[in-house]
CSV table of C-alpha atoms in Angstrom, one decimal:
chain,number,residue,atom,x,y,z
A,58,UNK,CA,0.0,0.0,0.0
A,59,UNK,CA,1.4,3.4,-1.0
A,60,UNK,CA,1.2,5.8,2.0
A,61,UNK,CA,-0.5,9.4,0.8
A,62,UNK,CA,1.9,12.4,1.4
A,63,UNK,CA,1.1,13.8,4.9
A,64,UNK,CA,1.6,17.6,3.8
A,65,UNK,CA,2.0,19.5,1.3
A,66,UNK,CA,5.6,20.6,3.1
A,67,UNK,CA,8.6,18.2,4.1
A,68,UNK,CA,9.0,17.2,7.2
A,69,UNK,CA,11.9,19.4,8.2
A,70,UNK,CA,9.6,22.2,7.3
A,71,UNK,CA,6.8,20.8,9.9
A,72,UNK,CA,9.5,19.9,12.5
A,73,UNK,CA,10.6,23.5,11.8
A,74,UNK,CA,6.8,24.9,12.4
A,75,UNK,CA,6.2,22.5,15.3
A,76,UNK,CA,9.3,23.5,17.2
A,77,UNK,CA,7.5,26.9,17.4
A,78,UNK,CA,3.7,26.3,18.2
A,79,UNK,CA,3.8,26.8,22.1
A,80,UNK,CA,5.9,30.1,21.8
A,81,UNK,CA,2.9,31.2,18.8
A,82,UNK,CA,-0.2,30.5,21.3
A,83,UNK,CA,1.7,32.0,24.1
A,84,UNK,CA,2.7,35.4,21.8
A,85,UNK,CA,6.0,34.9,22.4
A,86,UNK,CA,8.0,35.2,18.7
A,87,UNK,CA,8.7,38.0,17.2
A,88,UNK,CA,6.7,39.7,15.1
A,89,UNK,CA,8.6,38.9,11.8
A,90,UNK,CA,8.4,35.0,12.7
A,91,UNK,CA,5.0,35.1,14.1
A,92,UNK,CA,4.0,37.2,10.3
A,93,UNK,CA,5.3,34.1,8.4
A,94,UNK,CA,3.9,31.4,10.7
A,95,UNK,CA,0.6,33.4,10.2
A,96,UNK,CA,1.0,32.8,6.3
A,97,UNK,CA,1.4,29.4,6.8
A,98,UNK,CA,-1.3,28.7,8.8
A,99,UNK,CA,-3.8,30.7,6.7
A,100,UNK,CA,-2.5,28.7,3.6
A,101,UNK,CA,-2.6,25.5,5.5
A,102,UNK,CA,-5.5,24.0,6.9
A,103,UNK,CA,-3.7,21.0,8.3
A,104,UNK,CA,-1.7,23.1,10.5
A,105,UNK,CA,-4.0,25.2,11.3
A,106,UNK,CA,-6.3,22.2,12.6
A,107,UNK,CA,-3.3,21.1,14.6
A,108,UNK,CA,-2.8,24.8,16.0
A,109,UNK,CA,-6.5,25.0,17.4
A,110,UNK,CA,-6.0,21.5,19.0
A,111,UNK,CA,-2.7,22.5,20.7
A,112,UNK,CA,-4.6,25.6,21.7
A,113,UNK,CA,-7.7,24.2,22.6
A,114,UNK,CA,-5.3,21.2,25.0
A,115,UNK,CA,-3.5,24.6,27.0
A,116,UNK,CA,-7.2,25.9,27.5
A,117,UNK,CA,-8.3,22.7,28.9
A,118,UNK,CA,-5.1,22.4,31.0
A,119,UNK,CA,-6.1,25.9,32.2
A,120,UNK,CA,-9.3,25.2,33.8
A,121,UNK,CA,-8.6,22.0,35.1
A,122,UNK,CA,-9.6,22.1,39.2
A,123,UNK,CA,-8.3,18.3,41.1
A,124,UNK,CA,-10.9,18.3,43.3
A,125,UNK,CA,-11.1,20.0,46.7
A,126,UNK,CA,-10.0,18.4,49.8
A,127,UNK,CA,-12.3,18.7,52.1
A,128,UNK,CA,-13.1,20.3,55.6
A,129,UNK,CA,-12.3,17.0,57.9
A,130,UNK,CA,-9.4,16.3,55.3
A,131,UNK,CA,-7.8,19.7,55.5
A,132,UNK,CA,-8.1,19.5,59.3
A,133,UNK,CA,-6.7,16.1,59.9
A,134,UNK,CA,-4.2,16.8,57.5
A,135,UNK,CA,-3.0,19.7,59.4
A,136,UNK,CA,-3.1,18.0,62.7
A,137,UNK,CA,-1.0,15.2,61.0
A,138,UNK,CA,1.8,17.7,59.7
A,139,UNK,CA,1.7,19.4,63.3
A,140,UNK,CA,1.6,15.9,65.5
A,141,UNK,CA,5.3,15.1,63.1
A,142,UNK,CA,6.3,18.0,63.6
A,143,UNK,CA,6.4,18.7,67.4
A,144,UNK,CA,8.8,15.8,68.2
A,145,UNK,CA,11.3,17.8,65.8
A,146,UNK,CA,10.7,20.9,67.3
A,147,UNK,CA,11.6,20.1,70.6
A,148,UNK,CA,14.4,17.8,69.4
B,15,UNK,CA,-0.5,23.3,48.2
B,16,UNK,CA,-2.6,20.5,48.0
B,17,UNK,CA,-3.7,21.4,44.4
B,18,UNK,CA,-0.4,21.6,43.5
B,19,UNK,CA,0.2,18.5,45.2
B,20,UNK,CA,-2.7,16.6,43.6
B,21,UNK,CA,-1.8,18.1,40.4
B,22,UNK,CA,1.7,16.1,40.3
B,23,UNK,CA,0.8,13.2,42.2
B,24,UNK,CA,-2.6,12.4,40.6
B,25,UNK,CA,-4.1,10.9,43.5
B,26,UNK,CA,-5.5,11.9,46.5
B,27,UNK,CA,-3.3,9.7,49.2
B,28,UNK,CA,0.1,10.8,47.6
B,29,UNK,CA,-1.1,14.5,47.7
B,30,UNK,CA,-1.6,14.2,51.0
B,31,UNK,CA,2.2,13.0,51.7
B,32,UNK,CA,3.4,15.2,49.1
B,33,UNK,CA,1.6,18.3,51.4
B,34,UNK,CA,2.8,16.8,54.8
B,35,UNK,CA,6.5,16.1,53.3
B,36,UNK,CA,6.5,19.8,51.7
B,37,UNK,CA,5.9,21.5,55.4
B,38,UNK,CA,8.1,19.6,57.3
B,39,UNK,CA,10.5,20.0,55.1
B,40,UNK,CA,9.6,24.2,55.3
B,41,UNK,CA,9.8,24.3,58.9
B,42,UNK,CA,12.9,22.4,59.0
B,43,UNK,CA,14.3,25.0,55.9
B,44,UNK,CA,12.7,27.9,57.4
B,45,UNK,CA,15.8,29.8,59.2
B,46,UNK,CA,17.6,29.1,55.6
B,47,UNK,CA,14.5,31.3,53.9
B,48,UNK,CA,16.0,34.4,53.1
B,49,UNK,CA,13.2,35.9,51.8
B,50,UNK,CA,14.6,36.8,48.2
B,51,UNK,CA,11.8,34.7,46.6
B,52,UNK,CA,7.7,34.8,46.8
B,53,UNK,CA,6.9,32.7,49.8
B,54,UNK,CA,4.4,30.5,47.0
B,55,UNK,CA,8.1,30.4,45.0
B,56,UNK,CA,10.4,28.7,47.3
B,57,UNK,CA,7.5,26.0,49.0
B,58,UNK,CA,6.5,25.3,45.0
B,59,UNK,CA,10.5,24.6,44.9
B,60,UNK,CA,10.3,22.3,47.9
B,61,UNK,CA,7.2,20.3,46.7
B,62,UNK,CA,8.9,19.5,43.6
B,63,UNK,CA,12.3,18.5,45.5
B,64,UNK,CA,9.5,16.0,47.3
B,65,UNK,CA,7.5,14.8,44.9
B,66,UNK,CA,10.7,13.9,42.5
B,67,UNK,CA,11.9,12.4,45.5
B,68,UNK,CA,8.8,10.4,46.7
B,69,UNK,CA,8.6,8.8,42.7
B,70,UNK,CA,12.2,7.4,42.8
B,71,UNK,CA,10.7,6.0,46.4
B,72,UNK,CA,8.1,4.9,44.4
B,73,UNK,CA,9.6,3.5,41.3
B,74,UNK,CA,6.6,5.1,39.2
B,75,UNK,CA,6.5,4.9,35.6
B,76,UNK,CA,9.9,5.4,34.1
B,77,UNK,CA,11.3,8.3,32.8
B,78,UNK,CA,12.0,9.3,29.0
B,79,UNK,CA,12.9,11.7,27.3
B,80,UNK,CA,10.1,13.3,24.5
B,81,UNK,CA,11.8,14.4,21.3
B,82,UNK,CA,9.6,16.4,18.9
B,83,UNK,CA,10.2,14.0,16.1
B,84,UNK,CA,7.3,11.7,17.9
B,85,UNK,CA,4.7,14.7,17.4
B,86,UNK,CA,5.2,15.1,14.1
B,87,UNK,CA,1.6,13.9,12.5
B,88,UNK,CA,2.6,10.8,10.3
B,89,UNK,CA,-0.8,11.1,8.1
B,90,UNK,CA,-3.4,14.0,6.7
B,91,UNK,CA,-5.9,12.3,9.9
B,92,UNK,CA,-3.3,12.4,12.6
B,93,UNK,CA,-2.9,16.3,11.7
B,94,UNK,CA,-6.2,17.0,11.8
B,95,UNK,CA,-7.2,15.3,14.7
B,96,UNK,CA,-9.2,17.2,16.9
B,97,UNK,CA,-10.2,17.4,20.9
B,98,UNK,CA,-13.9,16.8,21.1
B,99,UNK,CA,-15.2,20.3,23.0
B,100,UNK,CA,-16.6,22.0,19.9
B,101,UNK,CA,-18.8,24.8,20.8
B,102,UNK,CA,-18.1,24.2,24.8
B,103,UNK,CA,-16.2,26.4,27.2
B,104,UNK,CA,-13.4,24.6,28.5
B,105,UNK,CA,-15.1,24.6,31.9
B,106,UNK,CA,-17.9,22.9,30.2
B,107,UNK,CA,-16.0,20.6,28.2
B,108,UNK,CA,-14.4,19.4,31.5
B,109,UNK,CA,-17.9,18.9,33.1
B,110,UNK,CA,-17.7,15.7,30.1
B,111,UNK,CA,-16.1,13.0,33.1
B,112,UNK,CA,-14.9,11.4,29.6
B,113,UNK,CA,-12.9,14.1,28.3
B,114,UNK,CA,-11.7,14.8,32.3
B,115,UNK,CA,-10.3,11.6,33.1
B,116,UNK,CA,-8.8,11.6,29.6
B,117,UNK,CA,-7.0,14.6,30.2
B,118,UNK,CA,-6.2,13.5,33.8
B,119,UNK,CA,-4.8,10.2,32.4
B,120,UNK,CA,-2.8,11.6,29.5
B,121,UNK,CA,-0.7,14.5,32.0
B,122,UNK,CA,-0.1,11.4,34.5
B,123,UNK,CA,1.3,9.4,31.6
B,124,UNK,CA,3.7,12.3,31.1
B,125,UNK,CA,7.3,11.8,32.2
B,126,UNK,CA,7.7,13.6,35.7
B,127,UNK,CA,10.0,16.4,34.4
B,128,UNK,CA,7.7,17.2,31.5
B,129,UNK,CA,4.3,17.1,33.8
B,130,UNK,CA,5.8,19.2,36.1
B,131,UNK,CA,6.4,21.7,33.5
B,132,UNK,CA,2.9,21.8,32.2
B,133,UNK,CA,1.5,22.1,35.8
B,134,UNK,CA,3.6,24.5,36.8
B,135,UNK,CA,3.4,26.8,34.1
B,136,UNK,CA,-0.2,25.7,32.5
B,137,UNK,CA,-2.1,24.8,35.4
B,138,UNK,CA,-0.6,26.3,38.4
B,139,UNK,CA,0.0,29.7,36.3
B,140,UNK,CA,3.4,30.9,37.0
B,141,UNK,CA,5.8,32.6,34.2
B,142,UNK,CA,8.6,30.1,32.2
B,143,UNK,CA,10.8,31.9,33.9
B,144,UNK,CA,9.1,31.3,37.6
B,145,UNK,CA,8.6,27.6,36.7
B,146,UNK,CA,12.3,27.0,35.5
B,147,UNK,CA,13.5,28.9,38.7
B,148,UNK,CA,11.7,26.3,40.5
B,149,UNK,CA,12.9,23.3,39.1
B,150,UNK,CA,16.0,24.6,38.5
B,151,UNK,CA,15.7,24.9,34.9
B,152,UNK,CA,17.2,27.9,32.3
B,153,UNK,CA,13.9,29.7,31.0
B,154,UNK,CA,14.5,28.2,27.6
B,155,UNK,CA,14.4,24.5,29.0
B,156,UNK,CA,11.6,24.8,30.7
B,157,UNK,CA,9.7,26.1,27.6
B,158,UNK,CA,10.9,22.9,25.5
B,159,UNK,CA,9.9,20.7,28.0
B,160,UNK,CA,6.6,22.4,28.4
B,161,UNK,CA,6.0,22.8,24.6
B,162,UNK,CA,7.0,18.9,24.5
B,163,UNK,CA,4.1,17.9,27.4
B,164,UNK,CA,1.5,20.0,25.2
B,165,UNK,CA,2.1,18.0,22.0
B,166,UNK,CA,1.5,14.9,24.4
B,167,UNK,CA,-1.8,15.6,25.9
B,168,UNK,CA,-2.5,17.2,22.4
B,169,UNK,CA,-2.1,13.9,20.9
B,170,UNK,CA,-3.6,11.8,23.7
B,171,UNK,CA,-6.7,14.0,23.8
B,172,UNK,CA,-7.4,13.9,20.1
B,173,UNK,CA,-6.9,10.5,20.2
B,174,UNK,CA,-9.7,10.5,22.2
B,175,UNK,CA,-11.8,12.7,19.9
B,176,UNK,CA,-10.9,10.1,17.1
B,177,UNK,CA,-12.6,7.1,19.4
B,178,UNK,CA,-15.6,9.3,19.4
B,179,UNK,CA,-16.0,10.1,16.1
B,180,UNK,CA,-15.7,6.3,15.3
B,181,UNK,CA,-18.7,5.4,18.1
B,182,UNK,CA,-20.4,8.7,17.4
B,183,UNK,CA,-21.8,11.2,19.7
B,184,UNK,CA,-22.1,11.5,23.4
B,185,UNK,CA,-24.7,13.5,24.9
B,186,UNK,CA,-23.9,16.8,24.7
B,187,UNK,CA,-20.5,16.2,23.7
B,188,UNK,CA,-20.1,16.3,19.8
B,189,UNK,CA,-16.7,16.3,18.2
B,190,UNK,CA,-15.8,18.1,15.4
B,191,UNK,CA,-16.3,17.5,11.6
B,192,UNK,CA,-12.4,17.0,10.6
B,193,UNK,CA,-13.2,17.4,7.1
B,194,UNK,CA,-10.8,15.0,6.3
């Protein structure tokens, strides 16, 4: 089975493009860089895909909460660190 | 702290050490805390001291290294992979318990030095340059090793959004036409 050309670029070029995503979506090239990544991506829809999933993965990495410990956790937690720590503190 | 904690650990129990661990190890430090750093700064620093310790303890999953070579989307479907919260907020995408544990599962499959940099500096907040401070890290490392972690929740996620566009819809949770 022949395998269908990923993209219409080499793969240097993509390793090139990819190396650079996270400092796009964080605003962090320079404005010369950031101009021709932008020309790329409105010419390429493939990248652009890629660029809305990286984007849309920090967002969800964003809001992410672990869930809260609770009241009677927090407290026994506390009393735990405290109840190791006295026989330090008057070592 | 125990956010932080859960955040790295992934589990409630080994938060909870992680926490205890982090302020004994504070009050024990404290007379060596010079106050040139945040407060928030130098205890993030001593959790992540911890927790890298407790996981050699704890022989977890080993470590590797992530080149960018292994993100670099083999076929016209792997680039246009998509993660399923089209037309959701993230905070309502992550109401999905699908979608959460994916995400969940896919930063606690991340190699400790590359989770730690998506936590620190995605999750937790802080600047590249606060997050390589902490673990010890030139600014420039730490945003290779961050930009490394996205590509591998990127990849684990859409992976995800493939499964469902295979099985279809879940309720209230459609993923996205990929046009490909």
């Amino acid at each position: 089975m022949t395998r269908k050309k990923a993209h219409e670029h080499g793969e240097q070029r993509c390793l090139n493009i990819l190396r650079q995503l996270s400092a796009y979506i964080d605003d962090e090239l320079p404005e010369d860089i950031c101009a021709e990544l932008r020309r790329h991506l409105g010419a390429c829809p493939n990248c652009e895909v890629f660029i809305a999933s990286l984007r849309d993965t920090v967002k969800l990495c964003r809001q992410h909460e672990p869930p809260p410990l609770s009241a009677h956790d927090r407290a026994r937690l506390r009393q735990e660190i405290l109840r190791a720590w006295k026989p330090e503190a008057r070592a | 702290m125990y956010r932080y904690a859960h955040r790295l650990c992934g589990e409630d129990e080994a938060a909870k050490d992680l926490v205890q661990e982090t302020f004994l190890n504070a009050y024990r430090g404290l007379r060596q805390f010079r106050g040139d750093a945040k407060i928030s700064t130098w205890l993030y620093t001593i959790a992540s001291r911890a927790c890298l310790r407790m996981r050699r303890k704890r022989k977890g999953a080993p470590e590797r290294e992530l080149s960018l070579e292994e993100f670099v989307p083999s076929s016209e479907g792997e680039f246009r992979l998509q993660i399923p919260i089209d037309g959701l907020t993230p905070q309502q995408a992550l109401e999905n318990k699908e979608l959460r544990e994916a995400l969940e599962q896919a930063i606690n499959k991340l190699p400790k030095k590359y989770r730690m940099a998506l936590v620190l500096r995605d999750m937790e907040g802080l600047s590249a340059g606060e997050a390589g401070g902490i673990m010890g890290l030139s600014e420039r490392t730490l945003k290779t090793r961050l930009h490394r972690a996205r590509l591998f929740v990127r990849r684990e996620l859409s992976a995800l959004g493939m499964a469902h566009t295979d099985r279809h819809v879940h309720e209230g949770w459609r993923p996205k036409e990929t046009g490909s």
